[in-house]
Short mmCIF file of C-alpha atoms in Angstrom, two decimals:
data_model
loop_
_atom_site.label_atom_id
_atom_site.label_comp_id
_atom_site.label_asym_id
_atom_site.label_seq_id
_atom_site.Cartn_x
_atom_site.Cartn_y
_atom_site.Cartn_z
CA UNK A 26 -57.12 -11.60 -35.80
CA UNK A 27 -60.59 -11.31 -34.27
CA UNK A 28 -63.81 -12.84 -35.56
CA UNK A 29 -61.98 -15.38 -37.71
CA UNK A 30 -61.47 -12.71 -40.38
CA UNK A 31 -58.00 -12.13 -41.71
CA UNK A 32 -57.04 -8.49 -41.96
CA UNK A 33 -55.45 -7.21 -45.15
CA UNK A 34 -52.67 -4.65 -45.23
CA UNK A 35 -53.00 -1.57 -47.39
CA UNK A 36 -50.01 -1.53 -49.68
CA UNK A 37 -48.95 1.62 -51.51
CA UNK A 38 -46.86 0.87 -54.61
CA UNK A 39 -44.85 2.76 -57.26
CA UNK A 40 -46.22 1.40 -60.54
CA UNK A 41 -44.15 1.61 -63.72
CA UNK A 42 -46.34 2.99 -66.53
CA UNK A 43 -44.36 2.70 -69.75
CA UNK A 44 -40.90 2.04 -71.19
CA UNK A 45 -38.72 5.08 -71.88
CA UNK A 46 -36.09 4.49 -74.57
CA UNK A 47 -34.73 8.03 -74.92
CA UNK A 48 -34.50 11.25 -72.94
CA UNK A 49 -34.96 11.95 -69.27
CA UNK A 50 -37.64 9.80 -67.57
CA UNK A 51 -40.51 11.77 -66.02
CA UNK A 52 -42.42 11.33 -62.79
CA UNK A 53 -45.48 10.57 -64.93
CA UNK A 54 -43.72 7.42 -66.19
CA UNK A 55 -44.54 6.10 -62.71
CA UNK A 56 -47.56 6.45 -60.48
CA UNK A 57 -48.52 5.74 -56.88
CA UNK A 58 -51.33 3.22 -56.48
CA UNK A 59 -52.78 1.50 -53.47
CA UNK A 60 -53.46 -2.22 -53.39
CA UNK A 61 -53.75 -4.73 -50.55
CA UNK A 62 -51.70 -7.69 -49.39
CA UNK A 63 -52.32 -10.53 -46.94
CA UNK A 64 -50.44 -10.02 -43.66
CA UNK A 65 -49.16 -13.62 -43.70
CA UNK A 66 -47.41 -15.81 -46.24
CA UNK A 67 -49.93 -18.28 -47.72
CA UNK A 68 -49.40 -21.80 -46.34
CA UNK A 69 -48.78 -23.13 -49.85
CA UNK A 70 -45.89 -20.69 -50.44
CA UNK A 71 -42.86 -22.63 -49.30
CA UNK A 72 -39.63 -20.72 -48.58
CA UNK A 73 -41.27 -17.29 -48.96
CA UNK A 74 -41.07 -14.21 -46.77
CA UNK A 75 -43.25 -11.15 -46.31
CA UNK A 76 -41.24 -7.95 -45.91
CA UNK A 77 -42.14 -4.56 -44.58
CA UNK A 78 -39.90 -2.27 -46.63
CA UNK A 79 -38.09 0.37 -44.58
CA UNK A 80 -35.72 2.02 -47.10
CA UNK A 81 -35.49 1.92 -50.89
CA UNK A 82 -32.33 2.59 -52.88
CA UNK A 83 -32.30 4.83 -55.98
CA UNK A 84 -29.51 3.64 -58.29
CA UNK A 85 -28.37 4.79 -61.76
CA UNK A 86 -28.62 1.26 -63.27
CA UNK A 87 -32.40 1.52 -62.85
CA UNK A 88 -32.51 3.91 -65.84
CA UNK A 89 -31.61 1.06 -68.20
CA UNK A 90 -34.34 -1.07 -66.68
CA UNK A 91 -36.85 1.56 -67.82
CA UNK A 92 -35.99 0.71 -71.43
CA UNK A 93 -37.45 -2.22 -73.34
CA UNK A 94 -34.38 -4.42 -73.36
CA UNK A 95 -33.36 -7.51 -75.29
CA UNK A 96 -33.35 -9.34 -71.97
CA UNK A 97 -37.00 -8.73 -71.00
CA UNK A 98 -36.55 -10.06 -67.47
CA UNK A 99 -34.16 -7.16 -66.72
CA UNK A 100 -36.66 -4.49 -67.86
CA UNK A 101 -39.30 -3.16 -65.50
CA UNK A 102 -42.72 -4.52 -66.39
CA UNK A 103 -45.34 -1.92 -67.38
CA UNK A 104 -48.30 -1.95 -65.00
CA UNK A 105 -46.29 -3.58 -62.20
CA UNK A 106 -44.34 -2.09 -59.27
CA UNK A 107 -40.70 -1.18 -59.85
CA UNK A 108 -38.19 -3.25 -57.93
CA UNK A 109 -34.68 -2.57 -56.71
CA UNK A 110 -32.43 -2.72 -53.69
CA UNK A 111 -33.87 -1.96 -50.30
CA UNK A 112 -33.85 -2.73 -46.59
CA UNK A 113 -36.77 -4.52 -44.99
CA UNK A 114 -38.03 -6.27 -41.89
CA UNK A 115 -39.49 -9.80 -42.03
CA UNK A 116 -43.08 -9.81 -40.75
CA UNK A 117 -43.85 -13.42 -41.73
CA UNK A 118 -41.88 -16.31 -43.18
CA UNK A 119 -42.17 -19.92 -44.33
CA UNK A 120 -38.42 -19.97 -45.08
CA UNK A 121 -36.24 -21.86 -42.58
CA UNK A 122 -33.49 -19.20 -42.69
CA UNK A 123 -35.75 -16.22 -41.90
CA UNK A 124 -37.96 -15.50 -38.95
CA UNK A 125 -40.23 -12.64 -37.93
CA UNK A 126 -38.20 -9.57 -36.93
CA UNK A 127 -35.14 -10.38 -39.05
CA UNK A 128 -33.69 -7.43 -40.97
CA UNK A 129 -32.53 -7.95 -44.56
CA UNK A 130 -31.19 -6.03 -47.55
CA UNK A 131 -31.43 -6.94 -51.22
CA UNK A 132 -33.96 -6.93 -54.08
CA UNK A 133 -37.45 -5.91 -53.08
CA UNK A 134 -40.48 -4.13 -54.56
CA UNK A 135 -41.05 -0.38 -54.63
CA UNK A 136 -43.98 -0.75 -52.26
CA UNK A 137 -44.69 -0.76 -48.55
CA UNK A 138 -44.88 -4.57 -48.30
CA UNK A 139 -43.34 -7.20 -50.56
CA UNK A 140 -43.93 -10.94 -50.76
CA UNK A 141 -40.58 -12.44 -51.75
CA UNK A 142 -41.11 -15.94 -53.16
CA UNK A 143 -37.43 -16.76 -53.67
CA UNK A 144 -35.32 -14.80 -51.17
CA UNK A 145 -32.00 -15.88 -52.73
CA UNK A 146 -31.25 -12.22 -53.55
CA UNK A 147 -31.40 -11.16 -49.91
CA UNK A 148 -28.70 -10.77 -47.25
CA UNK A 149 -29.55 -11.03 -43.58
CA UNK A 150 -28.34 -7.98 -41.63
CA UNK A 151 -26.23 -9.08 -38.66
CA UNK A 152 -24.59 -5.79 -37.69
CA UNK A 153 -27.18 -3.28 -36.47
CA UNK A 154 -24.95 -0.87 -34.54
CA UNK A 155 -24.45 1.16 -37.73
CA UNK A 156 -27.28 3.13 -39.40
CA UNK A 157 -29.67 0.70 -41.15
CA UNK A 158 -29.83 3.08 -44.12
CA UNK A 159 -26.18 2.16 -44.82
CA UNK A 160 -27.43 -1.16 -46.21
CA UNK A 161 -28.87 0.72 -49.21
CA UNK A 162 -25.43 2.15 -49.93
CA UNK A 163 -22.19 1.85 -47.99
CA UNK A 164 -22.94 -1.70 -46.74
CA UNK A 165 -25.13 -2.72 -49.68
CA UNK A 166 -24.77 -3.00 -53.43
CA UNK A 167 -22.89 0.33 -53.93
CA UNK A 168 -20.42 -0.66 -51.19
CA UNK A 169 -19.55 -4.04 -52.69
CA UNK A 170 -19.39 -2.31 -56.12
CA UNK A 171 -16.77 0.16 -54.88
CA UNK A 172 -14.84 -2.58 -53.08
CA UNK A 173 -14.80 -5.05 -56.00
CA UNK A 174 -14.15 -2.40 -58.65
CA UNK A 175 -11.26 -0.82 -56.80
CA UNK A 176 -9.52 -3.79 -55.16
CA UNK A 177 -10.39 -6.68 -57.48
CA UNK A 178 -10.56 -4.99 -60.90
CA UNK A 179 -8.03 -2.15 -60.49
CA UNK A 180 -5.59 -3.98 -58.19
CA UNK A 181 -4.23 -0.69 -56.78
CA UNK A 182 -0.80 -0.07 -55.30
CA UNK A 183 0.24 2.53 -52.74
CA UNK A 184 1.25 5.85 -54.30
CA UNK A 185 -0.70 5.44 -57.55
CA UNK A 186 -2.64 8.28 -59.18
CA UNK A 187 -6.39 7.65 -59.02
CA UNK A 188 -9.19 9.54 -60.77
CA UNK A 189 -12.88 9.02 -59.89
CA UNK A 190 -15.73 10.52 -61.94
CA UNK A 191 -19.21 11.08 -60.39
CA UNK A 192 -17.11 11.03 -57.24
CA UNK A 193 -19.70 12.23 -54.73
CA UNK A 194 -22.21 9.51 -55.65
CA UNK A 195 -23.00 6.31 -53.78
CA UNK A 196 -20.00 4.43 -55.22
CA UNK A 197 -17.53 7.21 -56.04
CA UNK A 198 -17.32 8.65 -52.52
CA UNK A 199 -16.23 5.22 -51.26
CA UNK A 200 -13.68 4.53 -54.00
CA UNK A 201 -11.92 7.80 -53.18
CA UNK A 202 -11.76 6.97 -49.49
CA UNK A 203 -10.49 3.43 -50.17
CA UNK A 204 -7.76 4.93 -52.37
CA UNK A 205 -6.75 7.43 -49.68
CA UNK A 206 -6.61 4.68 -47.02
CA UNK A 207 -4.22 2.80 -49.31
CA UNK A 208 -1.96 5.84 -49.73
CA UNK A 209 -2.90 6.87 -53.29
CA UNK A 210 -3.21 10.38 -54.74
CA UNK A 211 -6.92 10.88 -55.51
CA UNK A 212 -8.82 13.43 -57.60
CA UNK A 213 -12.57 13.39 -58.14
CA UNK A 214 -14.98 15.26 -60.38
CA UNK A 215 -18.59 16.15 -59.68
CA UNK A 216 -21.29 18.42 -61.12
CA UNK A 217 -21.61 21.19 -58.53
CA UNK A 218 -19.34 23.28 -56.31
CA UNK A 219 -21.15 21.94 -53.23
CA UNK A 220 -20.21 18.38 -54.25
CA UNK A 221 -16.62 19.40 -55.04
CA UNK A 222 -16.30 20.86 -51.55
CA UNK A 223 -17.66 17.63 -50.09
CA UNK A 224 -14.97 15.61 -51.90
CA UNK A 225 -12.05 17.57 -50.49
CA UNK A 226 -13.42 18.65 -47.09
CA UNK A 227 -15.37 15.58 -46.03
CA UNK A 228 -14.05 12.59 -47.99
CA UNK A 229 -10.39 13.64 -47.99
CA UNK A 230 -9.75 13.63 -51.77
CA UNK A 231 -6.48 15.42 -52.62
CA UNK A 232 -8.29 17.59 -55.16
CA UNK A 233 -11.60 17.82 -57.01
CA UNK A 234 -13.17 19.83 -59.82
CA UNK A 235 -16.60 20.73 -61.19
CA UNK A 236 -16.64 19.21 -64.70
CA UNK A 237 -19.48 21.54 -65.73
CA UNK A 238 -17.16 24.54 -65.29
CA UNK A 239 -14.37 23.05 -67.43
CA UNK A 240 -14.37 24.06 -71.11
CA UNK A 241 -11.68 21.48 -71.86
CA UNK A 242 -11.73 18.21 -69.89
CA UNK A 243 -8.38 17.13 -71.33
CA UNK A 244 -6.74 20.32 -70.04
CA UNK A 245 -8.42 19.87 -66.62
CA UNK A 246 -7.04 16.33 -66.30
CA UNK A 247 -3.54 17.49 -67.30
CA UNK A 248 -3.77 20.17 -64.60
CA UNK A 249 -4.61 17.64 -61.87
CA UNK A 250 -2.53 14.75 -63.23
CA UNK A 251 0.59 16.24 -64.84
CA UNK A 252 2.20 12.78 -64.65
CA UNK A 253 -0.91 10.93 -65.82
CA UNK A 254 -3.50 8.59 -64.29
CA UNK A 255 -2.82 5.02 -63.09
CA UNK A 256 -6.40 4.13 -62.19
CA UNK A 257 -9.64 5.59 -63.53
CA UNK A 258 -12.87 4.55 -61.83
CA UNK A 259 -15.39 5.11 -64.61
CA UNK A 260 -18.94 6.15 -63.70
CA UNK A 261 -19.69 8.60 -66.52
CA UNK A 262 -18.58 7.48 -70.03
CA UNK A 263 -18.91 9.63 -73.15
CA UNK A 264 -16.73 12.76 -73.32
CA UNK A 265 -15.23 12.04 -69.91
CA UNK A 266 -13.88 8.64 -70.95
CA UNK A 267 -12.60 10.17 -74.19
CA UNK A 268 -10.66 12.81 -72.23
CA UNK A 269 -9.26 10.29 -69.75
CA UNK A 270 -7.74 7.86 -72.29
CA UNK A 271 -4.91 10.17 -73.51
CA UNK A 272 -4.14 11.01 -69.87
CA UNK A 273 -3.67 7.43 -68.70
CA UNK A 274 -0.17 6.19 -67.85
CA UNK A 275 1.28 3.03 -69.36
CA UNK A 276 -0.30 -0.12 -67.89
CA UNK A 277 -3.13 1.91 -66.38
CA UNK A 278 -6.39 0.27 -65.33
CA UNK A 279 -9.92 1.48 -65.96
CA UNK A 280 -12.79 -0.09 -64.00
CA UNK A 281 -15.97 0.52 -66.01
CA UNK A 282 -18.63 0.67 -63.31
CA UNK A 283 -21.25 2.78 -65.11
CA UNK A 284 -21.74 5.42 -67.80
CA UNK A 285 -24.45 7.69 -66.47
CA UNK A 286 -23.93 10.36 -69.17
CA UNK A 287 -25.23 7.85 -71.75
CA UNK A 288 -28.29 6.34 -70.09
CA UNK A 289 -30.82 8.79 -71.54
CA UNK A 290 -29.39 8.56 -75.11
CA UNK A 291 -30.98 6.14 -77.53
CA UNK A 292 -27.72 6.18 -79.51
CA UNK A 293 -24.67 6.40 -77.18
CA UNK A 294 -21.85 8.85 -77.97
CA UNK A 295 -18.78 7.36 -79.59
CA UNK A 296 -15.35 7.26 -77.93
CA UNK A 297 -12.56 8.42 -80.27
CA UNK A 298 -9.38 7.92 -78.26
CA UNK A 299 -9.45 4.14 -77.96
CA UNK A 300 -6.07 3.70 -79.67
CA UNK A 301 -4.51 4.71 -76.32
CA UNK A 302 -5.75 1.37 -74.94
CA UNK A 303 -3.29 -0.27 -77.37
CA UNK A 304 -0.29 2.07 -77.19
CA UNK A 305 -0.39 2.43 -73.40
CA UNK A 306 -1.26 -1.23 -72.79
CA UNK A 307 -4.31 -0.20 -70.77
CA UNK A 308 -6.74 -2.61 -69.20
CA UNK A 309 -10.37 -1.49 -69.45
CA UNK A 310 -12.63 -3.91 -67.63
CA UNK A 311 -16.37 -3.76 -67.06
CA UNK A 312 -17.86 -5.43 -64.01
CA UNK A 313 -21.13 -5.83 -62.14
CA UNK A 314 -21.48 -6.08 -58.37
CA UNK A 315 -23.46 -9.32 -58.60
CA UNK A 316 -20.33 -11.21 -59.71
CA UNK A 317 -18.60 -10.31 -56.44
CA UNK A 318 -21.32 -10.98 -53.85
CA UNK A 319 -19.34 -14.03 -52.69
CA UNK A 320 -16.82 -11.50 -51.29
CA UNK A 321 -19.47 -9.75 -49.15
CA UNK A 322 -18.30 -11.28 -45.81
CA UNK A 323 -14.69 -10.25 -46.60
CA UNK A 324 -15.91 -6.75 -47.51
CA UNK A 325 -17.80 -6.39 -44.21
CA UNK A 326 -14.76 -7.58 -42.29
CA UNK A 327 -12.72 -4.78 -43.85
CA UNK A 328 -15.21 -1.93 -43.82
CA UNK A 329 -17.09 -2.23 -40.50
CA UNK A 330 -14.01 -1.39 -38.37
CA UNK A 331 -13.25 1.59 -40.66
CA UNK A 332 -16.81 2.91 -40.17
CA UNK A 333 -16.66 2.47 -36.41
CA UNK A 334 -13.25 4.18 -36.23
CA UNK A 335 -14.57 7.11 -38.31
CA UNK A 336 -12.12 6.37 -41.13
CA UNK A 337 -14.91 5.98 -43.69
CA UNK A 338 -17.58 8.67 -43.92
CA UNK A 339 -20.77 8.31 -45.94
CA UNK A 340 -23.18 11.03 -47.07
CA UNK A 341 -26.82 10.16 -47.75
CA UNK A 342 -29.62 12.10 -49.43
CA UNK A 343 -32.92 10.94 -47.93
CA UNK A 344 -36.30 11.47 -49.58
CA UNK A 345 -39.26 10.93 -47.26
CA UNK A 346 -42.19 8.67 -48.10
CA UNK A 347 -43.04 6.40 -51.03
CA UNK A 348 -44.70 9.31 -52.87
CA UNK A 349 -41.29 10.99 -53.18
CA UNK A 350 -39.66 7.92 -54.79
CA UNK A 351 -40.30 8.75 -58.51
CA UNK A 352 -38.82 12.28 -58.15
CA UNK A 353 -35.87 10.93 -56.14
CA UNK A 354 -35.06 8.37 -58.84
CA UNK A 355 -35.27 10.88 -61.69
CA UNK A 356 -33.17 13.36 -59.72
CA UNK A 357 -30.18 11.01 -60.10
CA UNK A 358 -29.98 11.85 -63.81
CA UNK A 359 -29.91 15.61 -63.30
CA UNK A 360 -27.44 15.43 -60.38
CA UNK A 361 -30.01 16.68 -57.88
CA UNK A 362 -28.90 14.34 -55.11
CA UNK A 363 -25.91 15.00 -52.87
CA UNK A 364 -24.50 11.63 -51.83
CA UNK A 365 -26.34 8.31 -51.80
CA UNK A 366 -30.01 8.75 -52.76
CA UNK A 367 -32.50 6.68 -50.79
CA UNK A 368 -36.17 6.80 -49.90
CA UNK A 369 -37.34 6.41 -46.28
CA UNK A 370 -40.62 4.49 -46.00
CA UNK A 371 -40.57 3.59 -42.31
CA UNK A 372 -38.10 3.46 -39.44
CA UNK A 373 -39.51 0.27 -37.88
#
C-alpha cells in the first residue's frame, strides 16, 4: 500500500436505532451509515478475521432481538450495526484455521466488512459447487433447523401425516420436502395463493391452503387431515396452534420452531386447547438450531446429494444491496417474501 500509508475501506452499515417492543418494526428503526475499517487485522488481535460480507440472511428470530430483552446480550444494541447470519470471504486473518480467500457462513455484522474477533460462530464452506447463497438458508441455519426439528425432535415414520405452517418460508419448504422423501403425507399452509401454488407445484406437498382465506382453521385442518395430524411443524403459534391441538392424533409430536404471528405483540395471544396435550399424550418440544450444530457434518452428508440429484429444491427471495436490507427484514413480518429472504451485497 504505496507511500507507507495504510488505506482504509469504506464500510456501509445498517445501524439499529431503537428497541421496538410492540407492533411492526419500521425501516426508520434502522439507518444506513458509512464508517471506515482497516483493511487488515491489527497485529495485536490474535485469532481474528476480517470478512467481506457477500450475503446477509433475514430471519424471523431477528424480530425478538429488536426488543429490549431480559438477556441484554441477545438484543440488538442501539447505535450499533445489526448482526445475523451471513456468508463472507476472508480478506485477512490472524487465526490459524482461516486464510485469505476462505469462504465462511455464520454470525456476522450487517455491514460490508466485519472484523470477527472470536470466529467460533463460523463454519468454513467446503462445498462450493452449489450456489453460495444456499449457505444463508438451505445449507445454513434454516437448513439445520429443518433437519433437527424434523428428524431429531419429531422422529418421523414413513406414512405419517405431517402439517407444516409458514410452509413456503426458509425452514418450512425444507421440512415438507424431507417429509415427502421419507414417504409421509404432507400439507402446508401459507399466506398467499402464489405461495400455496409453490408448495404443491414446486416442493411436492400433497396439498396446501391459504390460511388467510379460511374463516375456520379447525374446519380447514379437518378437511385436509380427516384422520388427524401425527406431526406438526410449528412456525406460527397463536390461533394456528390452537386449531392444530384438537386435530392431533394420539402420541403426536409438535416441534415448536417459531411463532411468527406473536413476535409483534407485546402480550402474546393465549392458547386455549392445551388439554389435548394431556388427553392425546402429545409431545410439544421447543428447540433452537444452535443446540444441533454438532450434527452439521451429518446434515451436509445427507442433503448435498439430494440437492445435486434435484431431489431438494430451494426458492430464494433476493434483495439487492445493503440499502435494501431494512425493508427486506421487515417484509418477513408481512409475508412479502416468497421463499428464503436474503440480501446480496457482493458476488465476490
